[in-house]
mmCIF file of C-alpha atoms and ligand atoms in Angstrom:
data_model
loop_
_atom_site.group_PDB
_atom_site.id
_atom_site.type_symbol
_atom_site.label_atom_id
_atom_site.label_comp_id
_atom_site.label_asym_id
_atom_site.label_seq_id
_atom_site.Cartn_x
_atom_site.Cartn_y
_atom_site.Cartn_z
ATOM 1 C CA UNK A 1 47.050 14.876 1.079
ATOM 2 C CA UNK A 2 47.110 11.426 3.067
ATOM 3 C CA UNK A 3 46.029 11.377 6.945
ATOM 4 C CA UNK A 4 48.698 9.466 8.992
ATOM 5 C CA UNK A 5 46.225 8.258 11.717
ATOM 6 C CA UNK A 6 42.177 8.748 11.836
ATOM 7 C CA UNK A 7 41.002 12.279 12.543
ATOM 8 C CA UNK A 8 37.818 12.276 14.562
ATOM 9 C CA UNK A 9 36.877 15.897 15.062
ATOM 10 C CA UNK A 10 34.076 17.778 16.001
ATOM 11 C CA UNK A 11 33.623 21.946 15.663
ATOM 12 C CA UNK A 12 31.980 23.971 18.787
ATOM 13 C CA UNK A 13 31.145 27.547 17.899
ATOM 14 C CA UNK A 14 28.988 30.376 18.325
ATOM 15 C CA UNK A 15 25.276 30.279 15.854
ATOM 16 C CA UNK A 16 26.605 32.429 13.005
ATOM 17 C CA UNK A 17 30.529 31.733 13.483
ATOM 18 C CA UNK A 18 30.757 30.074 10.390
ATOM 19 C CA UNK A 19 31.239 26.454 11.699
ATOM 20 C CA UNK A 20 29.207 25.267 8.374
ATOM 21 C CA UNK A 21 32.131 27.108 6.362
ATOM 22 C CA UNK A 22 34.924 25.711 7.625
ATOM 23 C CA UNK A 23 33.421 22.263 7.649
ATOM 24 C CA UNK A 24 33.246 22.224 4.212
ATOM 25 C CA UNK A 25 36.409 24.177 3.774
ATOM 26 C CA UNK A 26 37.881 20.822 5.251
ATOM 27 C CA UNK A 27 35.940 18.560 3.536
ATOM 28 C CA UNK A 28 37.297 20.401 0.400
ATOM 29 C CA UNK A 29 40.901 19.904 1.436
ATOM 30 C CA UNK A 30 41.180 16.915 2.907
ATOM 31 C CA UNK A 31 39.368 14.264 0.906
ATOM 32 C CA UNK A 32 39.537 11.727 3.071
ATOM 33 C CA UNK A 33 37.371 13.279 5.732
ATOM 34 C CA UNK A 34 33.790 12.867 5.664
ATOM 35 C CA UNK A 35 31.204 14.728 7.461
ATOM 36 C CA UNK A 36 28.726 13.170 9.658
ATOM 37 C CA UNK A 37 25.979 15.343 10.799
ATOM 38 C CA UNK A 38 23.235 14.497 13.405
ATOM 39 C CA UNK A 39 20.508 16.572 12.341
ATOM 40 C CA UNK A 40 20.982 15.296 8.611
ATOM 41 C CA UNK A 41 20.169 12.379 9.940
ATOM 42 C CA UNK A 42 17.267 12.738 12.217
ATOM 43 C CA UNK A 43 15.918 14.869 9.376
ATOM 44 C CA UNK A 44 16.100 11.914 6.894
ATOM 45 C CA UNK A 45 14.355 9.373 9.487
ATOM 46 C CA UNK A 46 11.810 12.040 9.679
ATOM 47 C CA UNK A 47 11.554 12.309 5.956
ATOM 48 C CA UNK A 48 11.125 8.167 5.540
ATOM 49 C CA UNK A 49 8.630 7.671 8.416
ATOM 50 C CA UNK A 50 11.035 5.387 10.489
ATOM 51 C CA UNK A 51 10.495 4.578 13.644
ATOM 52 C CA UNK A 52 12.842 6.324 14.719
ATOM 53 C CA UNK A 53 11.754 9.393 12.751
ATOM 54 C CA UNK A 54 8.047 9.135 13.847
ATOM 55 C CA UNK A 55 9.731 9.472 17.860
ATOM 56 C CA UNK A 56 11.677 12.198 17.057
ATOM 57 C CA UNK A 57 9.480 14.520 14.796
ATOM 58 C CA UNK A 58 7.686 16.137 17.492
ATOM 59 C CA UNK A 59 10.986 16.905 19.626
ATOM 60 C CA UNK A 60 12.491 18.413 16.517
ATOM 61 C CA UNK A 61 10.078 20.705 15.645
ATOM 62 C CA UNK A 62 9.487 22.378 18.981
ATOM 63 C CA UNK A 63 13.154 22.938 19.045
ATOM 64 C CA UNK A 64 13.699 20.474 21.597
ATOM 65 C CA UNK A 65 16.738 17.941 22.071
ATOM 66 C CA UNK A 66 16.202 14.582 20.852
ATOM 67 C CA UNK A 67 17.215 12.184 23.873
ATOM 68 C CA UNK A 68 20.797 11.103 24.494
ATOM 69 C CA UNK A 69 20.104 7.804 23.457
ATOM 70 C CA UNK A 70 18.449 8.011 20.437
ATOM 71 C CA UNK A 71 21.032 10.046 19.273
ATOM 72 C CA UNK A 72 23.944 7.851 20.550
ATOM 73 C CA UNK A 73 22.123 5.129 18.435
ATOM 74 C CA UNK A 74 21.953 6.983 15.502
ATOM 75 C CA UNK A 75 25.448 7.839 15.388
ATOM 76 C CA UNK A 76 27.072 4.545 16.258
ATOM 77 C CA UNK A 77 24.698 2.741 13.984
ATOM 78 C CA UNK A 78 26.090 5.612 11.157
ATOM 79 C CA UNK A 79 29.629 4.890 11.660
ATOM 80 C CA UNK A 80 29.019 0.824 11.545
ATOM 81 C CA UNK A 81 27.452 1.595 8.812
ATOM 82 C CA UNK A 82 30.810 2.918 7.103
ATOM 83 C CA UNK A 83 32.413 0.160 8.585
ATOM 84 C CA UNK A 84 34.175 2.166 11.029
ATOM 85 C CA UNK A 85 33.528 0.326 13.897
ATOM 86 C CA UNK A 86 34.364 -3.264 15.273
ATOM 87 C CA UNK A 87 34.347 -5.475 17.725
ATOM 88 C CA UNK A 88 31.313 -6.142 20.277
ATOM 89 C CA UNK A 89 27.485 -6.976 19.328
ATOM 90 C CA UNK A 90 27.375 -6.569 15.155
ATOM 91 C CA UNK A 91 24.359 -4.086 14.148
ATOM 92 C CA UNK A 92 21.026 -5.229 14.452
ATOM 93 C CA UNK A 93 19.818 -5.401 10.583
ATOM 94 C CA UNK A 94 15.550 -5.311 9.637
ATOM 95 C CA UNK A 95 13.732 -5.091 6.375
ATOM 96 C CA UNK A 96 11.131 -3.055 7.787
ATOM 97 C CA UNK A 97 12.695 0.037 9.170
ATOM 98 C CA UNK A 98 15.128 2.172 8.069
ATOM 99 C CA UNK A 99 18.027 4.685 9.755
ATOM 100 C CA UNK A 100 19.458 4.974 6.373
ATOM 101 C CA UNK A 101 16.887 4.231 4.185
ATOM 102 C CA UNK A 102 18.882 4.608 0.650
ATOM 103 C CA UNK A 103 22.457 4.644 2.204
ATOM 104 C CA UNK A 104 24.587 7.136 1.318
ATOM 105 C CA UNK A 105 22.801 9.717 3.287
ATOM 106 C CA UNK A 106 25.813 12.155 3.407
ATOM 107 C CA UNK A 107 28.206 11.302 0.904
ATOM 108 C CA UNK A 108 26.141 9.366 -1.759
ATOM 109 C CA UNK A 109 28.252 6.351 -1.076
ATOM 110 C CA UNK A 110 26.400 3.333 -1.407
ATOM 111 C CA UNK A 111 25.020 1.325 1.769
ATOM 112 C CA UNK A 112 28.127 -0.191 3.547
ATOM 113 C CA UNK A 113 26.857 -3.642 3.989
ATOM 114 C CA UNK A 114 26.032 -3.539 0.180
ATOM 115 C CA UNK A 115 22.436 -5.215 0.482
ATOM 116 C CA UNK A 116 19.130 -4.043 0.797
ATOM 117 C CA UNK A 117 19.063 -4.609 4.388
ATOM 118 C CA UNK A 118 18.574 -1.341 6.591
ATOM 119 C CA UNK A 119 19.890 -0.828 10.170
ATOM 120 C CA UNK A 120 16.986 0.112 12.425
ATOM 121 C CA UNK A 121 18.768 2.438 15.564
ATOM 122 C CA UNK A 122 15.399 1.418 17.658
ATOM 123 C CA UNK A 123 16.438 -1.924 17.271
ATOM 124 C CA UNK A 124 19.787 -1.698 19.321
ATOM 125 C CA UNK A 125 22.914 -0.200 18.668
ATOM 126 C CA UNK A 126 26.073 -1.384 19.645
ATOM 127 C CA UNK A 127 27.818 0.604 22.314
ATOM 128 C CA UNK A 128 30.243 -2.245 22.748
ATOM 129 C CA UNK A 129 32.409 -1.284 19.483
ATOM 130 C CA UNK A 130 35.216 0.328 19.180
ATOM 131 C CA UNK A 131 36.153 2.855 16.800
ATOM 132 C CA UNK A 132 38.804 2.041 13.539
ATOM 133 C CA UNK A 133 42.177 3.382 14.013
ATOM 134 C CA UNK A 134 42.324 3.698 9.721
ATOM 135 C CA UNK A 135 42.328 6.753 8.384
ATOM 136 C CA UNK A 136 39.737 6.147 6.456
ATOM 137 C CA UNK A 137 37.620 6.474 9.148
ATOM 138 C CA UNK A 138 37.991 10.169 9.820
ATOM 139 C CA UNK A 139 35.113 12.494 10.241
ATOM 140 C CA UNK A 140 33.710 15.593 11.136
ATOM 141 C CA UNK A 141 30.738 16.033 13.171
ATOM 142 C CA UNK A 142 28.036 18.417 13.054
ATOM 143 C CA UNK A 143 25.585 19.153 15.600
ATOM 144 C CA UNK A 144 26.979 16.375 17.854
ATOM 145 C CA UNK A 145 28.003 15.865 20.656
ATOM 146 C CA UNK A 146 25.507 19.020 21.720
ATOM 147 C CA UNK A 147 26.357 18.227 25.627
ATOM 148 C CA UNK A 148 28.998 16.758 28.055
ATOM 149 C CA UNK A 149 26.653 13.969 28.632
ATOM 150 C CA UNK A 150 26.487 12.941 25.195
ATOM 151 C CA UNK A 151 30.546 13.735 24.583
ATOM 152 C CA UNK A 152 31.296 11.322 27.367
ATOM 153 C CA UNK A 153 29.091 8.529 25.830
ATOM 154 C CA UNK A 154 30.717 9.112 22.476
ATOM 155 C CA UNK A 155 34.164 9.424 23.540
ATOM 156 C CA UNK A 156 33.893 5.475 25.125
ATOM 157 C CA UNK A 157 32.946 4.180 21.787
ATOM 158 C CA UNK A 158 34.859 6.822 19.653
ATOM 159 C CA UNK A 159 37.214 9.367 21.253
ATOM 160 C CA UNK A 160 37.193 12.570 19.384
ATOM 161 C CA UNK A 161 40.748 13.243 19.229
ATOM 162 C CA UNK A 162 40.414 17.148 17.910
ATOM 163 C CA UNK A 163 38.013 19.372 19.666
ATOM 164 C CA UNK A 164 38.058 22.763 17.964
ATOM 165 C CA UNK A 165 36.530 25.351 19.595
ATOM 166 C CA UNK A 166 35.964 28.537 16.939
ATOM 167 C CA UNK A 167 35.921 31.609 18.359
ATOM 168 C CA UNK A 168 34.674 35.580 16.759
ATOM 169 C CA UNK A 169 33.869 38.232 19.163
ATOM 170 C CA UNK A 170 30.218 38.714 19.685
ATOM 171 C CA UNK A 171 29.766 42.551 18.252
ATOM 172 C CA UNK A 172 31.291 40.920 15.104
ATOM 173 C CA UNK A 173 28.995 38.308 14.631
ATOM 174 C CA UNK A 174 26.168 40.678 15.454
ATOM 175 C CA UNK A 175 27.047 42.548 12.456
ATOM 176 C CA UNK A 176 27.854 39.957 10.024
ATOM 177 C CA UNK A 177 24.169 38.636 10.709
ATOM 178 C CA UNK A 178 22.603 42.114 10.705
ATOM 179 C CA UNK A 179 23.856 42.884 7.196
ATOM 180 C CA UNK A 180 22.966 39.409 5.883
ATOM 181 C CA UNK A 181 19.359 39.130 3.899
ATOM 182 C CA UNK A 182 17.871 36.110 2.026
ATOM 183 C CA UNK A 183 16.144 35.670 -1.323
ATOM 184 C CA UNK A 184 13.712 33.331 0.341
ATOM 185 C CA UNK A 185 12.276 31.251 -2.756
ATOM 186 C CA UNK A 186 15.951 30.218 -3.869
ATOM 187 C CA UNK A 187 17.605 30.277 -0.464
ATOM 188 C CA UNK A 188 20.345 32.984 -1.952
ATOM 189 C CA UNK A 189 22.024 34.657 1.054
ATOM 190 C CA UNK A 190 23.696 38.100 0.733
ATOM 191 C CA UNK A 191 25.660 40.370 3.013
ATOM 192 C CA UNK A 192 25.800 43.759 2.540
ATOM 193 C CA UNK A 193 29.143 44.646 4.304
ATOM 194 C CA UNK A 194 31.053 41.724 1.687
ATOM 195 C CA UNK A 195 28.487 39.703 -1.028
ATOM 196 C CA UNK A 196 26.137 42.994 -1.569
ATOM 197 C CA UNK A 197 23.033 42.253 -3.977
ATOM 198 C CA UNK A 198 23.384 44.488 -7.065
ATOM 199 C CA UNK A 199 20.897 46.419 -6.208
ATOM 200 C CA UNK A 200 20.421 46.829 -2.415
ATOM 201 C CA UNK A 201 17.475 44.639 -1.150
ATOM 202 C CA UNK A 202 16.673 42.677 -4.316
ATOM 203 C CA UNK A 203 17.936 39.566 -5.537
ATOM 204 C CA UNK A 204 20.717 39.511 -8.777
ATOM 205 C CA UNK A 205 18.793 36.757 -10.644
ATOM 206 C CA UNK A 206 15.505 37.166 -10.241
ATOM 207 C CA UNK A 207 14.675 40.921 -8.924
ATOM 208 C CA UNK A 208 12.800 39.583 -6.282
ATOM 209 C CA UNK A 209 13.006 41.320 -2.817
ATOM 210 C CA UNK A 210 15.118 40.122 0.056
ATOM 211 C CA UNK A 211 14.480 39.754 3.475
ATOM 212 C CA UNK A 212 16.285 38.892 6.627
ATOM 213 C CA UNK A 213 15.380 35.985 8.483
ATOM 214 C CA UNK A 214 13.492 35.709 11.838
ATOM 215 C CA UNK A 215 16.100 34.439 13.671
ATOM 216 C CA UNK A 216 18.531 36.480 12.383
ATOM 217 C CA UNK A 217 17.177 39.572 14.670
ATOM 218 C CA UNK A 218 19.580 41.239 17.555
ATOM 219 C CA UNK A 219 17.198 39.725 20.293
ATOM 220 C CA UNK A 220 16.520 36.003 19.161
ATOM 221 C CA UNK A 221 20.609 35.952 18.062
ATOM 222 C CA UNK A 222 20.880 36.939 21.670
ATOM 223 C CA UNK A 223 19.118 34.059 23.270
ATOM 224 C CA UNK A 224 20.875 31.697 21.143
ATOM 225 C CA UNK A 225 23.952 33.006 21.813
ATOM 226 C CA UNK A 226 23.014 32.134 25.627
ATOM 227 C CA UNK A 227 22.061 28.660 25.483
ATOM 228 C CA UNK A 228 24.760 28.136 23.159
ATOM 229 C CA UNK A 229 27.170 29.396 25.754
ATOM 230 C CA UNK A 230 25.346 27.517 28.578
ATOM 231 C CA UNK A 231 25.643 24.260 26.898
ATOM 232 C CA UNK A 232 29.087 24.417 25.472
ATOM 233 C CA UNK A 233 30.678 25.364 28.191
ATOM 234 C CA UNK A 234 30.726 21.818 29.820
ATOM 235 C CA UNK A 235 31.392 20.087 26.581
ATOM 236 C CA UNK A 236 34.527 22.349 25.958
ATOM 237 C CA UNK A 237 35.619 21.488 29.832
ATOM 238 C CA UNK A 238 35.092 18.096 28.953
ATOM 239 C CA UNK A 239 37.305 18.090 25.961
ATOM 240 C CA UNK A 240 40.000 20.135 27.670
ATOM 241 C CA UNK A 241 40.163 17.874 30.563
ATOM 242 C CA UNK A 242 40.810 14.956 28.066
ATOM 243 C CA UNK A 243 43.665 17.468 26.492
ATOM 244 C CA UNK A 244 42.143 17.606 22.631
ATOM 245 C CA UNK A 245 40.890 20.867 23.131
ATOM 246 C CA UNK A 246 42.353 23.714 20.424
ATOM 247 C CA UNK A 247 41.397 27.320 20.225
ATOM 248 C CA UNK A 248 41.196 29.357 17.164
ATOM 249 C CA UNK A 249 40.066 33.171 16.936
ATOM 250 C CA UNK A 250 39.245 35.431 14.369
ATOM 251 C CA UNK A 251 36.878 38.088 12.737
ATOM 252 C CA UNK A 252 36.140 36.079 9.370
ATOM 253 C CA UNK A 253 36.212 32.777 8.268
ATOM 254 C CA UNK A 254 39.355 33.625 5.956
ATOM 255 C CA UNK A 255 41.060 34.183 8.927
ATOM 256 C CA UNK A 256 40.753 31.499 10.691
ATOM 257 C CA UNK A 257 40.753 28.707 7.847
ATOM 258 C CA UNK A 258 44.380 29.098 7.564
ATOM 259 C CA UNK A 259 44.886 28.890 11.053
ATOM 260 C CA UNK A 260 42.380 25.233 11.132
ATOM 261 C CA UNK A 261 44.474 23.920 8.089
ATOM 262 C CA UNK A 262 47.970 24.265 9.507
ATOM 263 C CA UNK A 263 46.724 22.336 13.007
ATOM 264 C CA UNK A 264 44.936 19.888 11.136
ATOM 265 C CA UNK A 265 48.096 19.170 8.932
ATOM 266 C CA UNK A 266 49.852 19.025 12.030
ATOM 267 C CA UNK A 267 48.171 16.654 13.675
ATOM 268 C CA UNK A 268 46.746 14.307 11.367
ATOM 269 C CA UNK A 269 48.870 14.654 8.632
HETATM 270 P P1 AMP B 1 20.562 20.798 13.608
HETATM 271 O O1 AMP B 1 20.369 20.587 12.146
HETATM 272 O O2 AMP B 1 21.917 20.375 14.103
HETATM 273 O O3 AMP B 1 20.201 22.192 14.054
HETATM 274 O O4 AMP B 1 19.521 19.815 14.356
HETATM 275 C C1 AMP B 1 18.136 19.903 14.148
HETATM 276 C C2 AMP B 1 17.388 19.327 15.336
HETATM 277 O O5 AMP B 1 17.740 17.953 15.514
HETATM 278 C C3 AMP B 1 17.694 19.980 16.665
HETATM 279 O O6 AMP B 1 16.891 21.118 16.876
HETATM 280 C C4 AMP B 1 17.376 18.869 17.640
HETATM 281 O O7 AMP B 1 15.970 18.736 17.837
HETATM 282 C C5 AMP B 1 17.843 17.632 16.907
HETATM 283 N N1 AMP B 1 19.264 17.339 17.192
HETATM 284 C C6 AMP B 1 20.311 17.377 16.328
HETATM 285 N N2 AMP B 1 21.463 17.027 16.938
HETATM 286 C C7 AMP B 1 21.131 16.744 18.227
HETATM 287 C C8 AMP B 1 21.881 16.336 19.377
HETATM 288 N N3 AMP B 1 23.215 16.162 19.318
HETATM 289 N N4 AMP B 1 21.209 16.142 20.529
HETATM 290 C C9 AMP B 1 19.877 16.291 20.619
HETATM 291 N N5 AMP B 1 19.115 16.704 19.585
HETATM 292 C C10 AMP B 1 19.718 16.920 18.392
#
């Protein structure tokens, strides 16, 4: 299925809404999206010792936010990258540091500018482009924009035209992430209410206990839950205001895929 006109889309839900499974849901369907996600990429400066990466480490593993405009950078440099972007300064190329490091970071795709060259986001990004119009460039975002700040930023380089905001009632999430435990060593996740384990509390393949994760208790869920509301409520203002805002319910992730699909194909399509 062909997109008529670029899709530039970003998902806003709840921790545990199942944001992750409808992203690749829609990656699935609709080939010509790609996804683009923020922590992906601060994790892979991290990983390569940019400099970038060396600024940000810290920040990332206390759980902070990485500042605004390191993360603008970042992304603007990634979608220049793909080629997505033109007009205004071109991207400021060096051998010695690396935002991208092996290109490809997401998709495997090989480094847009074909060369060995690597764009360094310390080295100035360039919030003069524009975005492409071709429905090439289409993408999904993940983990960005995390606040109205940053949305308004992106949206004068690249206006998200579909804001979805995914919603499951709280008590429902609750108990979809109280009945979910881990094989830790292979990162196999079960849930007892729909994917139980063969035999409860031990993994199929290896007979290895499970356990459920840290931040998968009532309480920490709880305070995530709050700062997630806190934070997204401005963003989702924001995205109303500009009219791209779309609402979705449901209990499961089957649900609402159907529901994502049929707007999608309506809009872009
Ligand atoms: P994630 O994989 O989306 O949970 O991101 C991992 C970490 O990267 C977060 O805890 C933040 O420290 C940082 N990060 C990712 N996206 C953003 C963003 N949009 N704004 C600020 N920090 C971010």
């Amino acid at each position: 299925m062909r997109l008529r006109q670029a899709a530039r889309v970003i998902l806003v839900g709840a921790p545990g809404v199942g944001k992750g499974t409808q992203s690749e849901r829609l990656l699935k369907r609709f080939p010509q999206l790609s996804a683009i996600s923020s922590g992906d990429l601060l994790r892979h400066n991290v990983k390569n010792r940019t400099p970038l990466g060396i600024k940000v480490e810290r920040t990332m593993k206390t759980g902070g936010l990485v500042s605004d405009d390191l993360i603008l950078r970042l992304i603007t440099n990634e979608l220049g990258r793909r080629g997505w972007l033109f007009g205004g300064r071109p991207n400021v190329m060096t051998l010695s540091s690396s935002a991208i490091g092996d290109g490809g970071l997401l998709d495997g795709s090989p480094d847009a500018f074909g060369s060995a060259l690597e764009v360094d986001p310390l080295a100035g990004a360039s919030l003069s482009q524009q975005a492409s119009e071709d429905p090439a460039a289409s993408f999904l975002l993940d983990g960005f924009p995390r606040t109205a700040t940053q949305a308004k930023r992106l949206d004068s380089i690249v206006p998200i035209n579909w804001a979805v905001s995914i919603q499951t009632p709280l008590d429902v999430i609750m108990q979809r992430i109280s009945s979910r435990w881990v094989h830790e060593p292979s990162g196999r996740v079960y849930n007892t209410t729909f994917n139980a384990p063969k035999v409860p509390g031990f993994d199929d393949i290896t007979g290895e206990p499970l356990v459920q994760r840290a931040d998968d208790s009532e309480e920490v869920y709880r305070t995530r839950f709050r700062k997630f509301q806190e934070t997204s409520e401005p963003l989702l203002e924001h995205y109303a205001k500009k009219g791209v805002l779309w609402e979705v319910n449901g209990m499961s992730s089957d649900e609402i895929s159907p529901k994502l699909y049929q707007e999608f194909e309506r809009r872009f399509l």
